[in-house]
Amino acid sequence: MPLVSVVMPVYNSAATLGAAVRSVLTQTHADLELLVTDDRSTDSSMDLLREFAERDERVLPESAPEQGGAGRARNLAIQRARGDYIAFLDSDDMWLPEKTEKQLAFAAEATAPLTFTSYFKMDADHDGESTEWVPNGRVIRARGHVDYRAMLVRDHIGALTAMYDRNVLGTRLMPEMRKRQDYALWLSIMRDGADARGLAEPLAVYRAHQAGSLSSNKLSLVQYNWSLYREHERLSVPRATRALTGAVWQSLRNSRV
């Protein structure tokens, strides 16, 4: 059975962290490790992680040497990983119990080194557990096949559903960017020739942030997307403009779900 390394960055997430961690530990595919990097939280997040680690040896928390943002926190976790696969989950989201098992089977059947799934959206104040989740009809649908060209026009991969095969792709880190590090990673993998396959079944739950927060204002990501297209992907101004238009359109469409 393949070992799955689950990467989770944490910063002041005590209110939602418990449900996120439990959603990993209750996976039907139990051969996994949860690599958590706390980005110098000032709340009780690290204390909570230590409690989980005492009860389950698969939980492996570590405090970042200095605050560096989510991308650096993820990279610190990836560098500790021992698994055959690297998967991602943020500390305010959840996986449904069969997510890992079904995605591994899908990846093997599709012979795809990078896979992702559809996912549900929940309200910011949702306080339930993944094992109690009732489908609500708010679904972001996964596209069946995504290549580099399609990915430039729109980020089709929800980071909370992404998983890549280290045996095929090697250990891939996220670029050191303030935001959109996950998108940059998917692009770099696809630029090197690996397409992504999407599983239609929703297998994770994304927490929609409160209206007015930085995370809920998708248009605030315009400058980060532009920097990604121009500096990281080195697109021409016309190509970057077309890509940015697609990214904004997707963000506005997803926000309506």
Tab-separated table of C-alpha atoms in Angstrom:
chain	number	residue	atom	x	y	z
A	1	MET	CA	0.000	0.000	0.000
A	2	PRO	CA	1.418	3.411	-0.932
A	3	LEU	CA	2.277	5.831	1.838
A	4	VAL	CA	0.611	9.227	1.402
A	5	SER	CA	2.288	12.296	2.898
A	6	VAL	CA	-0.325	14.931	3.715
A	7	VAL	CA	1.037	18.480	3.801
A	8	MET	CA	-0.739	21.019	6.009
A	9	PRO	CA	0.378	24.602	6.762
A	10	VAL	CA	-1.040	26.147	9.932
A	11	TYR	CA	-1.269	29.707	11.180
A	12	ASN	CA	-3.633	30.663	14.031
A	13	SER	CA	-6.075	27.936	13.003
A	14	ALA	CA	-7.157	26.568	16.380
A	15	ALA	CA	-10.854	27.072	15.611
A	16	THR	CA	-10.858	24.816	12.536
A	17	LEU	CA	-7.689	22.756	12.912
A	18	GLY	CA	-9.252	19.889	14.842
A	19	ALA	CA	-11.804	19.046	12.164
A	20	ALA	CA	-9.156	19.263	9.439
A	21	VAL	CA	-6.758	16.914	11.237
A	22	ARG	CA	-9.501	14.436	12.129
A	23	SER	CA	-10.612	14.351	8.487
A	24	VAL	CA	-7.147	13.027	7.624
A	25	LEU	CA	-6.890	10.562	10.490
A	26	THR	CA	-10.281	8.999	9.684
A	27	GLN	CA	-9.363	8.207	6.067
A	28	THR	CA	-10.233	4.686	4.968
A	29	HIS	CA	-6.715	4.510	3.522
A	30	ALA	CA	-4.817	4.596	6.797
A	31	ASP	CA	-1.256	4.378	5.479
A	32	LEU	CA	-0.448	8.061	5.672
A	33	GLU	CA	1.526	10.672	7.566
A	34	LEU	CA	0.290	14.167	8.379
A	35	LEU	CA	3.147	16.648	8.108
A	36	VAL	CA	2.063	19.903	9.718
A	37	THR	CA	4.172	23.064	9.725
A	38	ASP	CA	3.024	25.722	12.167
A	39	ASP	CA	4.008	29.150	10.812
A	40	ARG	CA	4.682	30.677	14.242
A	41	SER	CA	1.059	30.796	15.396
A	42	THR	CA	0.178	32.981	18.368
A	43	ASP	CA	-2.924	30.992	19.336
A	44	SER	CA	-3.181	27.422	20.669
A	45	SER	CA	-2.657	25.718	17.286
A	46	MET	CA	0.689	24.142	18.200
A	47	ASP	CA	-0.607	22.885	21.556
A	48	LEU	CA	-3.513	21.229	19.762
A	49	LEU	CA	-1.148	19.618	17.263
A	50	ARG	CA	1.010	18.212	20.049
A	51	GLU	CA	-2.097	16.647	21.599
A	52	PHE	CA	-2.948	14.972	18.293
A	53	ALA	CA	0.650	13.756	17.929
A	54	GLU	CA	0.556	12.162	21.391
A	55	ARG	CA	-2.534	10.181	20.422
A	56	ASP	CA	-1.583	9.267	16.833
A	57	GLU	CA	1.990	8.759	15.663
A	58	ARG	CA	1.009	9.651	12.111
A	59	VAL	CA	0.670	13.316	13.127
A	60	LEU	CA	4.083	14.965	12.759
A	61	PRO	CA	3.975	18.660	13.719
A	62	GLU	CA	6.888	21.035	13.407
A	63	SER	CA	7.242	24.728	14.136
A	64	ALA	CA	8.751	26.851	11.358
A	65	PRO	CA	12.066	28.480	12.327
A	66	GLU	CA	10.588	31.828	11.302
A	67	GLN	CA	7.331	33.041	9.834
A	68	GLY	CA	7.461	32.632	6.074
A	69	GLY	CA	3.919	32.183	4.800
A	70	ALA	CA	1.932	29.200	3.586
A	71	GLY	CA	4.195	28.347	0.653
A	72	ARG	CA	7.313	28.063	2.754
A	73	ALA	CA	5.417	26.144	5.434
A	74	ARG	CA	4.272	23.637	2.825
A	75	ASN	CA	7.802	23.258	1.487
A	76	LEU	CA	9.169	22.548	4.963
A	77	ALA	CA	6.586	19.774	5.275
A	78	ILE	CA	7.321	18.381	1.796
A	79	GLN	CA	11.013	18.201	2.634
A	80	ARG	CA	10.195	15.935	5.590
A	81	ALA	CA	7.897	13.672	3.587
A	82	ARG	CA	8.557	9.939	3.248
A	83	GLY	CA	5.510	9.062	1.178
A	84	ASP	CA	5.025	7.811	-2.341
A	85	TYR	CA	2.430	10.518	-2.874
A	86	ILE	CA	2.223	14.134	-1.710
A	87	ALA	CA	-1.251	15.489	-0.962
A	88	PHE	CA	-2.371	18.865	0.331
A	89	LEU	CA	-4.948	20.074	2.839
A	90	ASP	CA	-5.253	23.469	4.512
A	91	SER	CA	-6.098	23.738	8.188
A	92	ASP	CA	-9.612	25.096	7.633
A	93	ASP	CA	-10.753	22.531	5.053
A	94	MET	CA	-11.692	18.845	5.288
A	95	TRP	CA	-11.364	15.597	3.380
A	96	LEU	CA	-14.254	13.161	3.131
A	97	PRO	CA	-13.392	9.713	4.574
A	98	GLU	CA	-12.791	7.875	1.266
A	99	LYS	CA	-10.859	10.670	-0.442
A	100	THR	CA	-7.400	9.125	-0.289
A	101	GLU	CA	-8.538	5.588	-1.110
A	102	LYS	CA	-10.586	6.626	-4.127
A	103	GLN	CA	-8.004	9.065	-5.444
A	104	LEU	CA	-5.195	6.519	-5.246
A	105	ALA	CA	-7.314	4.022	-7.195
A	106	PHE	CA	-8.159	6.705	-9.749
A	107	ALA	CA	-4.501	7.713	-10.144
A	108	ALA	CA	-3.500	4.093	-10.732
A	109	GLU	CA	-6.262	3.494	-13.263
A	110	ALA	CA	-5.555	6.737	-15.141
A	111	THR	CA	-1.767	6.295	-14.839
A	112	ALA	CA	-1.646	9.979	-13.912
A	113	PRO	CA	1.100	11.412	-11.685
A	114	LEU	CA	-0.971	14.512	-10.827
A	115	THR	CA	-4.630	14.138	-9.885
A	116	PHE	CA	-7.369	16.212	-8.293
A	117	THR	CA	-11.078	15.876	-7.517
A	118	SER	CA	-14.297	17.823	-7.348
A	119	TYR	CA	-15.083	19.345	-3.962
A	120	PHE	CA	-17.887	20.842	-1.924
A	121	LYS	CA	-18.010	24.332	-0.446
A	122	MET	CA	-19.167	25.011	3.109
A	123	ASP	CA	-19.885	28.225	5.005
A	124	ALA	CA	-17.146	29.859	7.058
A	125	ASP	CA	-18.904	29.102	10.348
A	126	HIS	CA	-19.501	25.399	9.654
A	127	ASP	CA	-18.438	23.405	12.716
A	128	GLY	CA	-19.229	19.819	11.757
A	129	GLU	CA	-16.944	16.858	11.121
A	130	SER	CA	-16.088	15.275	7.781
A	131	THR	CA	-17.657	11.989	8.883
A	132	GLU	CA	-20.977	13.821	9.348
A	133	TRP	CA	-20.894	15.778	6.099
A	134	VAL	CA	-24.183	15.958	4.199
A	135	PRO	CA	-23.816	16.872	0.489
A	136	ASN	CA	-25.179	20.376	-0.024
A	137	GLY	CA	-25.204	20.829	-3.791
A	138	ARG	CA	-22.452	23.475	-3.709
A	139	VAL	CA	-19.877	21.667	-5.850
A	140	ILE	CA	-16.807	22.840	-7.761
A	141	ARG	CA	-16.583	20.301	-10.575
A	142	ALA	CA	-13.262	18.802	-11.626
A	143	ARG	CA	-12.410	18.826	-15.301
A	144	GLY	CA	-11.497	15.339	-16.517
A	145	HIS	CA	-8.212	16.243	-18.209
A	146	VAL	CA	-6.044	19.355	-17.892
A	147	ASP	CA	-2.839	20.125	-19.767
A	148	TYR	CA	-0.475	23.075	-19.518
A	149	ARG	CA	-2.312	25.165	-22.110
A	150	ALA	CA	-5.665	24.732	-20.339
A	151	MET	CA	-4.085	25.383	-16.966
A	152	LEU	CA	-2.657	28.709	-18.117
A	153	VAL	CA	-6.144	29.931	-18.962
A	154	ARG	CA	-7.612	28.812	-15.656
A	155	ASP	CA	-6.469	27.121	-12.446
A	156	HIS	CA	-8.574	23.967	-12.561
A	157	ILE	CA	-7.080	22.317	-9.458
A	158	GLY	CA	-8.389	22.871	-5.958
A	159	ALA	CA	-5.301	22.611	-3.759
A	160	LEU	CA	-7.205	20.702	-1.064
A	161	THR	CA	-7.752	17.893	-3.604
A	162	ALA	CA	-4.353	17.782	-5.347
A	163	MET	CA	-2.042	14.787	-5.095
A	164	TYR	CA	1.163	14.005	-6.988
A	165	ASP	CA	3.260	10.867	-7.387
A	166	ARG	CA	6.810	11.380	-6.094
A	167	ASN	CA	8.009	8.185	-7.728
A	168	VAL	CA	7.221	9.693	-11.127
A	169	LEU	CA	7.688	13.433	-10.614
A	170	GLY	CA	10.261	13.484	-7.841
A	171	THR	CA	9.969	15.826	-4.884
A	172	ARG	CA	8.425	19.030	-6.187
A	173	LEU	CA	8.447	22.148	-4.007
A	174	MET	CA	6.333	25.260	-4.312
A	175	PRO	CA	7.944	28.476	-5.570
A	176	GLU	CA	8.665	31.012	-2.832
A	177	MET	CA	5.803	33.375	-3.630
A	178	ARG	CA	3.481	35.167	-1.204
A	179	LYS	CA	0.352	33.804	-2.907
A	180	ARG	CA	-0.576	31.405	-5.723
A	181	GLN	CA	2.281	29.038	-4.853
A	182	ASP	CA	0.019	26.046	-5.420
A	183	TYR	CA	-1.004	27.239	-8.891
A	184	ALA	CA	2.660	27.822	-9.736
A	185	LEU	CA	3.498	24.265	-8.674
A	186	TRP	CA	0.810	22.701	-10.870
A	187	LEU	CA	1.986	24.819	-13.800
A	188	SER	CA	5.605	23.795	-13.333
A	189	ILE	CA	4.652	20.104	-13.236
A	190	MET	CA	2.586	20.431	-16.409
A	191	ARG	CA	5.202	22.549	-18.153
A	192	ASP	CA	7.517	19.584	-17.703
A	193	GLY	CA	5.092	17.377	-19.616
A	194	ALA	CA	2.720	15.805	-17.064
A	195	ASP	CA	-0.993	16.394	-17.622
A	196	ALA	CA	-3.457	16.280	-14.707
A	197	ARG	CA	-6.525	14.066	-14.383
A	198	GLY	CA	-9.635	15.059	-12.471
A	199	LEU	CA	-11.975	12.746	-10.577
A	200	ALA	CA	-15.599	13.853	-10.892
A	201	GLU	CA	-16.698	12.748	-7.427
A	202	PRO	CA	-16.508	15.485	-4.736
A	203	LEU	CA	-14.152	14.175	-2.048
A	204	ALA	CA	-13.210	17.266	-0.035
A	205	VAL	CA	-14.876	20.286	1.552
A	206	TYR	CA	-13.576	23.841	1.135
A	207	ARG	CA	-14.374	26.503	3.728
A	208	ALA	CA	-15.603	29.690	2.065
A	209	HIS	CA	-14.257	32.689	3.948
A	210	GLN	CA	-16.345	35.481	5.371
A	211	ALA	CA	-17.399	38.178	2.945
A	212	GLY	CA	-14.968	41.065	2.968
A	213	SER	CA	-11.931	39.025	4.010
A	214	LEU	CA	-8.815	39.022	1.852
A	215	SER	CA	-9.359	35.390	0.939
A	216	SER	CA	-12.966	35.938	-0.119
A	217	ASN	CA	-12.037	38.855	-2.387
A	218	LYS	CA	-10.861	36.897	-5.410
A	219	LEU	CA	-10.079	40.040	-7.344
A	220	SER	CA	-7.343	40.792	-4.834
A	221	LEU	CA	-5.382	37.936	-6.409
A	222	VAL	CA	-5.107	39.715	-9.751
A	223	GLN	CA	-1.675	41.159	-9.028
A	224	TYR	CA	-0.361	37.787	-7.851
A	225	ASN	CA	-1.677	36.029	-10.941
A	226	TRP	CA	-0.137	38.668	-13.170
A	227	SER	CA	3.223	38.270	-11.454
A	228	LEU	CA	2.957	34.493	-11.819
A	229	TYR	CA	2.242	34.679	-15.549
A	230	ARG	CA	4.905	37.282	-16.329
A	231	GLU	CA	7.747	36.406	-13.942
A	232	HIS	CA	7.313	32.700	-13.222
A	233	GLU	CA	5.885	31.484	-16.537
A	234	ARG	CA	7.495	34.296	-18.602
A	235	LEU	CA	4.416	34.807	-20.755
A	236	SER	CA	4.160	37.695	-23.196
A	237	VAL	CA	1.849	40.553	-22.237
A	238	PRO	CA	-0.941	39.359	-24.620
A	239	ARG	CA	-0.775	35.764	-23.342
A	240	ALA	CA	-0.638	36.898	-19.715
A	241	THR	CA	-3.643	39.148	-20.307
A	242	ARG	CA	-5.670	36.276	-21.766
A	243	ALA	CA	-4.686	34.029	-18.862
A	244	LEU	CA	-5.580	36.686	-16.315
A	245	THR	CA	-8.993	37.192	-17.887
A	246	GLY	CA	-9.691	33.471	-17.557
A	247	ALA	CA	-8.502	33.411	-13.942
A	248	VAL	CA	-10.771	36.308	-12.957
A	249	TRP	CA	-13.732	34.735	-14.730
A	250	GLN	CA	-13.188	31.437	-12.920
A	251	SER	CA	-12.886	33.108	-9.521
A	252	LEU	CA	-16.115	35.018	-10.030
A	253	ARG	CA	-17.921	31.868	-11.203
A	254	ASN	CA	-16.703	29.767	-8.264
A	255	SER	CA	-17.659	32.487	-5.786
A	256	ARG	CA	-21.281	32.077	-6.856
A	257	VAL	CA	-21.359	28.380	-5.889
